[in-house]
Amino acid sequence: MAKLNFGGSEENVVTREEFPLSKAQDVLKDEVVAVIGYGVQGPGQALNQKDNGINVIVGQRKNSKTWDKAIADGFVPGETLFEIEEALERGTVICYLLSDAAQIALWPTVKKHLTPGKALYFSHGFGITFNEQTGIIPPADVDVFLVAPKGSGTSLRRMFLQGRGLNSSYAIFQDATGRAFERVIALGIAVGSGYLFETDFRKEVFSDLTGERGTLMGCIQGIFAAQYEVLRANGHSPSESFNETVEELTQSLMPLVAENGMDWMYANCSTTAQRGALDWWKKFRDATKPVFEDLYKSVATGVESQKSIDSNSKDDYREKLDAELAELRESELWQAGKTVRSLRPENQAVEA
């Protein structure tokens, strides 16, 4: 394991150089990895493992949309695709990739199949960290760990097919066999991680819930909406407002940040843009930091997890979610975005 310096702090990191795919394949050669859940993370993780030569099976409810999707993706009923209970029985590593609410509902069935020596794998620290709310308490004689890719299952798969790797965190909650470390790292490499950084279940879920509600999704949508509405209120057209709020950021500036960092992006913008950004970023930090402090407190005290459990376990959850998503989709901001995206050269019809 390498120790790398992150802004003055040393952290443990596992890279593919020190733990290549061949080593992961050797560690997992006698394992049957059962992926339970084929929704957000399931397809990407299962397919990447399959392509990496791991003995992976999928457990899903028969005759469901996700069962059909698994078949379309190449999993074969009776060979690599099974009903959930049969997959749980066959698996030596249980990749528990259902939604948090679904994990709670299925837990009694999963626990029944966690025989000594098996491993329980998560991609989120939610169920274990908030076990007073979820009831997910594994038996003492199984390994329990997580690999959390820092992106969606779609991104994980897409980057894998491009020959790239998505960075992931890993954590060990319980080492019953003495092999938890090599098992979790091997699985992290097998699912397509570029590198793996060390954390624990509590820190993973606290940072993840804060990030999703903050800069990754909630905050960024709020900032987009605020700037767009100010520009529109001052007479700017929908296309100009969208281009200056979203399009330039996502298509031009964020790729520069991804390449070499924010300072490098600043250095590759006009001097006028540099001056303005340097003058205003601390004002935005000071304005939003109290909101982030409230958000983190809400996560750490279990308020956010309970909200999620209560909302996502209701029978009408999907209908209410679709209505909220429709509000975003049908807003002028994102309708303008739909038209702008259609104008990108790569989305234009090729002329004969």
Tab-separated table of C-alpha atoms in Angstrom:
chain	number	residue	atom	x	y	z
A	1	MET	CA	0.000	0.000	0.000
A	2	ALA	CA	1.309	3.398	-0.990
A	3	LYS	CA	1.330	6.447	1.262
A	4	LEU	CA	0.613	9.583	-0.745
A	5	ASN	CA	0.675	13.212	0.298
A	6	PHE	CA	-2.663	14.996	-0.079
A	7	GLY	CA	-2.126	18.676	0.616
A	8	GLY	CA	0.206	17.950	3.524
A	9	SER	CA	-1.601	14.880	4.922
A	10	GLU	CA	-0.397	11.348	4.261
A	11	GLU	CA	-3.055	8.789	3.336
A	12	ASN	CA	-3.084	5.110	2.423
A	13	VAL	CA	-3.868	4.458	-1.252
A	14	VAL	CA	-3.953	1.229	-3.250
A	15	THR	CA	-3.128	1.524	-6.956
A	16	ARG	CA	-3.435	-0.912	-9.843
A	17	GLU	CA	0.329	-0.859	-10.120
A	18	GLU	CA	0.808	-2.570	-6.768
A	19	PHE	CA	-2.408	-4.604	-6.958
A	20	PRO	CA	-2.848	-5.475	-10.657
A	21	LEU	CA	-5.885	-7.223	-12.113
A	22	SER	CA	-3.969	-10.521	-12.259
A	23	LYS	CA	-3.550	-10.405	-8.476
A	24	ALA	CA	-7.240	-9.595	-8.020
A	25	GLN	CA	-8.170	-12.537	-10.238
A	26	ASP	CA	-5.967	-14.829	-8.171
A	27	VAL	CA	-7.499	-13.641	-4.874
A	28	LEU	CA	-11.022	-14.149	-6.225
A	29	LYS	CA	-10.431	-17.367	-8.197
A	30	ASP	CA	-12.439	-19.509	-5.780
A	31	GLU	CA	-15.144	-16.940	-5.034
A	32	VAL	CA	-18.651	-16.668	-6.438
A	33	VAL	CA	-19.574	-12.989	-6.403
A	34	ALA	CA	-23.338	-12.545	-6.184
A	35	VAL	CA	-24.526	-9.074	-7.192
A	36	ILE	CA	-27.873	-8.455	-5.533
A	37	GLY	CA	-29.647	-5.558	-7.179
A	38	TYR	CA	-29.409	-4.485	-10.803
A	39	GLY	CA	-30.376	-0.838	-10.678
A	40	VAL	CA	-27.879	2.012	-10.207
A	41	GLN	CA	-24.545	0.376	-9.314
A	42	GLY	CA	-25.367	-3.258	-10.089
A	43	PRO	CA	-25.004	-3.337	-13.889
A	44	GLY	CA	-21.687	-1.465	-14.020
A	45	GLN	CA	-20.083	-3.445	-11.207
A	46	ALA	CA	-21.381	-6.812	-12.421
A	47	LEU	CA	-20.395	-6.282	-16.050
A	48	ASN	CA	-16.944	-4.960	-15.194
A	49	GLN	CA	-16.275	-7.974	-12.979
A	50	LYS	CA	-17.584	-10.302	-15.673
A	51	ASP	CA	-15.320	-8.716	-18.294
A	52	ASN	CA	-12.409	-8.965	-15.841
A	53	GLY	CA	-12.813	-12.730	-15.584
A	54	ILE	CA	-14.446	-12.871	-12.149
A	55	ASN	CA	-17.050	-15.556	-11.453
A	56	VAL	CA	-19.991	-13.198	-11.006
A	57	ILE	CA	-23.691	-13.982	-10.855
A	58	VAL	CA	-26.693	-11.674	-10.568
A	59	GLY	CA	-29.602	-12.114	-8.172
A	60	GLN	CA	-32.805	-10.410	-9.218
A	61	ARG	CA	-36.568	-10.924	-9.099
A	62	LYS	CA	-37.721	-12.973	-12.063
A	63	ASN	CA	-39.816	-11.340	-14.766
A	64	SER	CA	-38.921	-7.828	-13.591
A	65	LYS	CA	-37.533	-5.059	-15.806
A	66	THR	CA	-34.139	-5.471	-14.167
A	67	TRP	CA	-34.231	-9.253	-14.765
A	68	ASP	CA	-34.799	-8.536	-18.453
A	69	LYS	CA	-32.022	-5.932	-18.433
A	70	ALA	CA	-29.593	-8.456	-16.955
A	71	ILE	CA	-30.470	-10.891	-19.740
A	72	ALA	CA	-29.981	-8.154	-22.346
A	73	ASP	CA	-26.558	-7.492	-20.775
A	74	GLY	CA	-25.520	-11.104	-21.284
A	75	PHE	CA	-26.367	-12.821	-18.002
A	76	VAL	CA	-27.972	-16.230	-18.559
A	77	PRO	CA	-30.878	-17.526	-16.450
A	78	GLY	CA	-29.867	-20.653	-14.568
A	79	GLU	CA	-26.174	-20.059	-15.254
A	80	THR	CA	-25.238	-16.519	-14.211
A	81	LEU	CA	-28.680	-15.064	-13.425
A	82	PHE	CA	-30.799	-16.394	-10.570
A	83	GLU	CA	-33.671	-15.522	-8.294
A	84	ILE	CA	-32.380	-13.567	-5.293
A	85	GLU	CA	-32.448	-16.398	-2.743
A	86	GLU	CA	-30.618	-18.826	-5.019
A	87	ALA	CA	-27.961	-16.217	-5.792
A	88	LEU	CA	-27.554	-15.547	-2.061
A	89	GLU	CA	-27.077	-19.255	-1.437
A	90	ARG	CA	-24.562	-19.677	-4.255
A	91	GLY	CA	-22.544	-16.548	-3.531
A	92	THR	CA	-19.460	-16.494	-1.308
A	93	VAL	CA	-19.313	-12.707	-1.652
A	94	ILE	CA	-22.655	-10.915	-1.470
A	95	CYS	CA	-22.532	-7.540	-3.234
A	96	TYR	CA	-25.491	-5.833	-1.606
A	97	LEU	CA	-26.293	-3.138	-4.170
A	98	LEU	CA	-29.995	-2.542	-3.633
A	99	SER	CA	-31.261	0.906	-2.647
A	100	ASP	CA	-30.969	1.729	1.050
A	101	ALA	CA	-34.707	1.225	1.614
A	102	ALA	CA	-34.708	-2.069	-0.320
A	103	GLN	CA	-31.704	-3.290	1.699
A	104	ILE	CA	-33.731	-2.870	4.886
A	105	ALA	CA	-36.677	-4.816	3.468
A	106	LEU	CA	-34.549	-7.713	2.169
A	107	TRP	CA	-32.157	-7.914	5.117
A	108	PRO	CA	-33.826	-10.853	6.947
A	109	THR	CA	-33.485	-12.938	3.774
A	110	VAL	CA	-29.876	-11.893	3.195
A	111	LYS	CA	-28.851	-12.526	6.800
A	112	LYS	CA	-30.196	-16.085	6.593
A	113	HIS	CA	-27.669	-16.868	3.845
A	114	LEU	CA	-24.629	-15.246	5.498
A	115	THR	CA	-22.935	-18.459	6.552
A	116	PRO	CA	-19.473	-18.428	8.202
A	117	GLY	CA	-16.642	-17.294	5.953
A	118	LYS	CA	-18.765	-15.437	3.439
A	119	ALA	CA	-18.282	-11.729	2.738
A	120	LEU	CA	-20.891	-8.973	2.730
A	121	TYR	CA	-19.962	-6.166	0.341
A	122	PHE	CA	-21.544	-2.722	0.241
A	123	SER	CA	-20.980	0.319	-1.956
A	124	HIS	CA	-22.331	2.678	0.686
A	125	GLY	CA	-21.929	2.899	4.455
A	126	PHE	CA	-25.610	3.696	5.059
A	127	GLY	CA	-26.992	0.346	6.233
A	128	ILE	CA	-24.181	-0.393	8.693
A	129	THR	CA	-23.639	3.137	10.031
A	130	PHE	CA	-27.318	3.791	10.694
A	131	ASN	CA	-28.046	0.244	11.884
A	132	GLU	CA	-30.313	1.493	14.675
A	133	GLN	CA	-32.581	2.761	11.898
A	134	THR	CA	-31.953	0.001	9.336
A	135	GLY	CA	-31.632	-3.097	11.534
A	136	ILE	CA	-28.701	-4.274	9.389
A	137	ILE	CA	-26.383	-6.021	11.874
A	138	PRO	CA	-24.263	-8.737	10.222
A	139	PRO	CA	-23.279	-11.950	12.018
A	140	ALA	CA	-19.804	-11.900	13.566
A	141	ASP	CA	-18.383	-14.721	11.419
A	142	VAL	CA	-18.494	-12.988	8.010
A	143	ASP	CA	-16.284	-10.313	6.469
A	144	VAL	CA	-17.995	-6.943	6.006
A	145	PHE	CA	-16.488	-4.246	3.803
A	146	LEU	CA	-17.292	-1.697	1.144
A	147	VAL	CA	-16.017	-0.380	-2.160
A	148	ALA	CA	-17.658	2.931	-3.041
A	149	PRO	CA	-16.959	4.163	-6.586
A	150	LYS	CA	-16.918	7.956	-6.687
A	151	GLY	CA	-19.516	8.162	-9.431
A	152	SER	CA	-22.590	6.502	-10.843
A	153	GLY	CA	-22.641	2.923	-12.093
A	154	THR	CA	-23.053	4.339	-15.593
A	155	SER	CA	-19.833	6.350	-15.228
A	156	LEU	CA	-18.026	3.335	-13.781
A	157	ARG	CA	-18.988	1.215	-16.787
A	158	ARG	CA	-18.329	3.936	-19.356
A	159	MET	CA	-14.848	4.657	-18.002
A	160	PHE	CA	-14.066	0.935	-17.841
A	161	LEU	CA	-14.942	0.542	-21.525
A	162	GLN	CA	-12.689	3.527	-22.285
A	163	GLY	CA	-9.797	1.790	-20.534
A	164	ARG	CA	-9.914	4.230	-17.642
A	165	GLY	CA	-10.640	3.765	-13.941
A	166	LEU	CA	-12.965	5.566	-11.560
A	167	ASN	CA	-11.448	6.215	-8.149
A	168	SER	CA	-13.158	4.479	-5.217
A	169	SER	CA	-12.998	4.422	-1.446
A	170	TYR	CA	-12.748	1.204	0.540
A	171	ALA	CA	-13.411	0.339	4.156
A	172	ILE	CA	-13.383	-2.765	6.336
A	173	PHE	CA	-16.027	-2.994	9.039
A	174	GLN	CA	-15.415	-6.589	10.077
A	175	ASP	CA	-12.559	-9.016	9.322
A	176	ALA	CA	-13.751	-12.454	10.366
A	177	THR	CA	-11.579	-14.507	8.018
A	178	GLY	CA	-8.296	-12.601	8.116
A	179	ARG	CA	-8.714	-12.096	4.348
A	180	ALA	CA	-10.972	-9.057	4.352
A	181	PHE	CA	-8.273	-6.699	3.103
A	182	GLU	CA	-7.219	-8.761	0.100
A	183	ARG	CA	-10.850	-9.535	-0.721
A	184	VAL	CA	-12.020	-5.924	-0.661
A	185	ILE	CA	-9.050	-4.629	-2.658
A	186	ALA	CA	-9.398	-7.411	-5.228
A	187	LEU	CA	-13.072	-6.568	-5.644
A	188	GLY	CA	-12.270	-2.872	-5.879
A	189	ILE	CA	-9.870	-3.542	-8.745
A	190	ALA	CA	-12.282	-6.004	-10.375
A	191	VAL	CA	-15.177	-3.528	-10.487
A	192	GLY	CA	-12.998	-1.014	-12.322
A	193	SER	CA	-11.433	1.263	-9.734
A	194	GLY	CA	-8.493	3.357	-10.892
A	195	TYR	CA	-7.213	3.524	-7.331
A	196	LEU	CA	-8.677	2.964	-3.865
A	197	PHE	CA	-8.364	5.283	-0.883
A	198	GLU	CA	-8.913	4.206	2.697
A	199	THR	CA	-11.864	5.327	4.814
A	200	ASP	CA	-14.384	3.820	7.239
A	201	PHE	CA	-18.129	3.186	6.945
A	202	ARG	CA	-19.100	6.217	9.023
A	203	LYS	CA	-16.895	8.689	7.155
A	204	GLU	CA	-17.937	7.265	3.783
A	205	VAL	CA	-21.640	7.747	4.381
A	206	PHE	CA	-21.262	11.136	6.086
A	207	SER	CA	-19.178	12.515	3.203
A	208	ASP	CA	-21.388	10.853	0.587
A	209	LEU	CA	-24.687	12.174	1.924
A	210	THR	CA	-23.169	15.627	2.377
A	211	GLY	CA	-21.737	15.604	-1.152
A	212	GLU	CA	-24.955	14.433	-2.811
A	213	ARG	CA	-26.968	17.116	-1.069
A	214	GLY	CA	-24.166	19.629	-1.550
A	215	THR	CA	-21.804	20.353	-4.426
A	216	LEU	CA	-22.497	17.171	-6.387
A	217	MET	CA	-26.236	17.634	-6.863
A	218	GLY	CA	-28.348	19.738	-4.496
A	219	CYS	CA	-26.103	22.779	-4.192
A	220	ILE	CA	-25.105	22.837	-7.857
A	221	GLN	CA	-28.739	22.739	-8.999
A	222	GLY	CA	-29.566	25.525	-6.535
A	223	ILE	CA	-26.689	27.676	-7.799
A	224	PHE	CA	-27.625	27.018	-11.428
A	225	ALA	CA	-31.240	28.027	-10.737
A	226	ALA	CA	-30.255	31.169	-8.814
A	227	GLN	CA	-27.906	32.536	-11.475
A	228	TYR	CA	-30.239	31.595	-14.331
A	229	GLU	CA	-33.184	33.352	-12.657
A	230	VAL	CA	-31.145	36.516	-12.006
A	231	LEU	CA	-30.011	36.671	-15.637
A	232	ARG	CA	-33.557	36.083	-16.925
A	233	ALA	CA	-34.974	38.729	-14.580
A	234	ASN	CA	-32.498	41.201	-16.047
A	235	GLY	CA	-33.573	40.625	-19.625
A	236	HIS	CA	-31.184	37.931	-20.820
A	237	SER	CA	-32.600	35.292	-23.158
A	238	PRO	CA	-33.020	31.646	-22.071
A	239	SER	CA	-30.200	30.531	-24.381
A	240	GLU	CA	-27.759	33.160	-23.135
A	241	SER	CA	-28.709	32.511	-19.510
A	242	PHE	CA	-28.224	28.762	-19.908
A	243	ASN	CA	-24.952	29.099	-21.808
A	244	GLU	CA	-23.443	31.411	-19.200
A	245	THR	CA	-24.754	29.343	-16.276
A	246	VAL	CA	-24.376	25.702	-17.328
A	247	GLU	CA	-22.979	25.121	-20.780
A	248	GLU	CA	-19.695	26.976	-20.407
A	249	LEU	CA	-19.125	25.417	-16.990
A	250	THR	CA	-19.796	21.800	-17.978
A	251	GLN	CA	-18.380	21.836	-21.488
A	252	SER	CA	-15.371	24.133	-21.126
A	253	LEU	CA	-14.291	24.927	-17.591
A	254	MET	CA	-14.924	21.719	-15.600
A	255	PRO	CA	-12.815	19.626	-18.006
A	256	LEU	CA	-9.943	22.050	-17.302
A	257	VAL	CA	-10.470	21.622	-13.545
A	258	ALA	CA	-10.511	17.848	-13.998
A	259	GLU	CA	-7.236	17.968	-15.919
A	260	ASN	CA	-5.110	20.035	-13.548
A	261	GLY	CA	-7.152	21.721	-10.824
A	262	MET	CA	-8.958	24.995	-10.228
A	263	ASP	CA	-5.831	27.153	-10.183
A	264	TRP	CA	-4.853	25.832	-13.628
A	265	MET	CA	-8.345	26.511	-14.953
A	266	TYR	CA	-8.134	30.075	-13.606
A	267	ALA	CA	-4.757	30.500	-15.301
A	268	ASN	CA	-6.277	29.441	-18.626
A	269	CYS	CA	-9.116	31.980	-18.526
A	270	SER	CA	-9.068	35.654	-19.392
A	271	THR	CA	-7.516	38.076	-16.915
A	272	THR	CA	-10.944	39.669	-16.438
A	273	ALA	CA	-12.456	36.276	-15.521
A	274	GLN	CA	-9.527	35.572	-13.200
A	275	ARG	CA	-9.924	38.886	-11.368
A	276	GLY	CA	-13.653	38.451	-10.889
A	277	ALA	CA	-13.395	34.843	-9.729
A	278	LEU	CA	-10.630	35.662	-7.251
A	279	ASP	CA	-12.646	38.567	-5.858
A	280	TRP	CA	-15.905	36.641	-5.468
A	281	TRP	CA	-15.111	33.032	-4.503
A	282	LYS	CA	-14.616	33.761	-0.802
A	283	LYS	CA	-17.936	35.604	-0.685
A	284	PHE	CA	-19.673	32.501	-2.017
A	285	ARG	CA	-17.757	30.329	0.458
A	286	ASP	CA	-18.771	32.520	3.387
A	287	ALA	CA	-22.397	32.654	2.224
A	288	THR	CA	-22.752	28.888	1.767
A	289	LYS	CA	-20.564	27.513	4.567
A	290	PRO	CA	-23.304	27.867	7.217
A	291	VAL	CA	-25.631	25.880	4.958
A	292	PHE	CA	-23.021	23.118	4.633
A	293	GLU	CA	-22.525	23.113	8.406
A	294	ASP	CA	-26.272	22.640	8.894
A	295	LEU	CA	-26.260	19.928	6.235
A	296	TYR	CA	-23.401	17.998	7.839
A	297	LYS	CA	-25.080	18.175	11.236
A	298	SER	CA	-28.290	16.838	9.714
A	299	VAL	CA	-26.350	13.940	8.191
A	300	ALA	CA	-24.306	13.153	11.319
A	301	THR	CA	-27.322	13.136	13.634
A	302	GLY	CA	-29.274	10.712	11.455
A	303	VAL	CA	-31.918	13.203	10.352
A	304	GLU	CA	-31.105	12.781	6.640
A	305	SER	CA	-30.949	8.994	6.822
A	306	GLN	CA	-34.324	8.813	8.563
A	307	LYS	CA	-35.860	11.151	5.982
A	308	SER	CA	-34.506	8.916	3.234
A	309	ILE	CA	-35.800	5.727	4.848
A	310	ASP	CA	-39.243	7.208	5.547
A	311	SER	CA	-39.613	8.639	2.044
A	312	ASN	CA	-38.143	5.821	-0.009
A	313	SER	CA	-40.067	3.045	1.755
A	314	LYS	CA	-43.508	4.496	0.955
A	315	ASP	CA	-45.654	2.783	-1.654
A	316	ASP	CA	-46.084	6.007	-3.636
A	317	TYR	CA	-42.379	6.921	-3.520
A	318	ARG	CA	-41.821	6.374	-7.244
A	319	GLU	CA	-44.810	8.502	-8.255
A	320	LYS	CA	-43.744	11.379	-5.994
A	321	LEU	CA	-40.154	11.130	-7.231
A	322	ASP	CA	-41.291	11.262	-10.842
A	323	ALA	CA	-43.330	14.387	-10.081
A	324	GLU	CA	-40.351	16.127	-8.468
A	325	LEU	CA	-38.064	15.156	-11.336
A	326	ALA	CA	-40.660	16.425	-13.802
A	327	GLU	CA	-40.515	19.824	-12.090
A	328	LEU	CA	-36.794	19.969	-12.894
A	329	ARG	CA	-37.148	18.522	-16.372
A	330	GLU	CA	-39.951	20.870	-17.400
A	331	SER	CA	-38.411	24.041	-15.961
A	332	GLU	CA	-37.350	26.698	-18.439
A	333	LEU	CA	-33.725	26.255	-17.354
A	334	TRP	CA	-33.521	22.609	-18.371
A	335	GLN	CA	-35.839	22.929	-21.359
A	336	ALA	CA	-33.433	25.598	-22.633
A	337	GLY	CA	-30.615	23.169	-21.889
A	338	LYS	CA	-32.269	20.468	-23.983
A	339	THR	CA	-32.264	22.777	-26.994
A	340	VAL	CA	-28.689	23.929	-26.364
A	341	ARG	CA	-27.465	20.320	-26.129
A	342	SER	CA	-29.145	19.499	-29.433
A	343	LEU	CA	-27.044	22.213	-31.068
A	344	ARG	CA	-23.711	20.743	-30.037
A	345	PRO	CA	-21.806	19.607	-33.158
A	346	GLU	CA	-21.656	16.017	-31.978
A	347	ASN	CA	-25.456	15.947	-31.719
A	348	GLN	CA	-26.090	17.361	-35.183
A	349	ALA	CA	-27.216	15.002	-37.938
A	350	VAL	CA	-24.338	14.120	-40.255
A	351	GLU	CA	-24.914	15.532	-43.708
A	352	ALA	CA	-24.721	13.153	-46.637
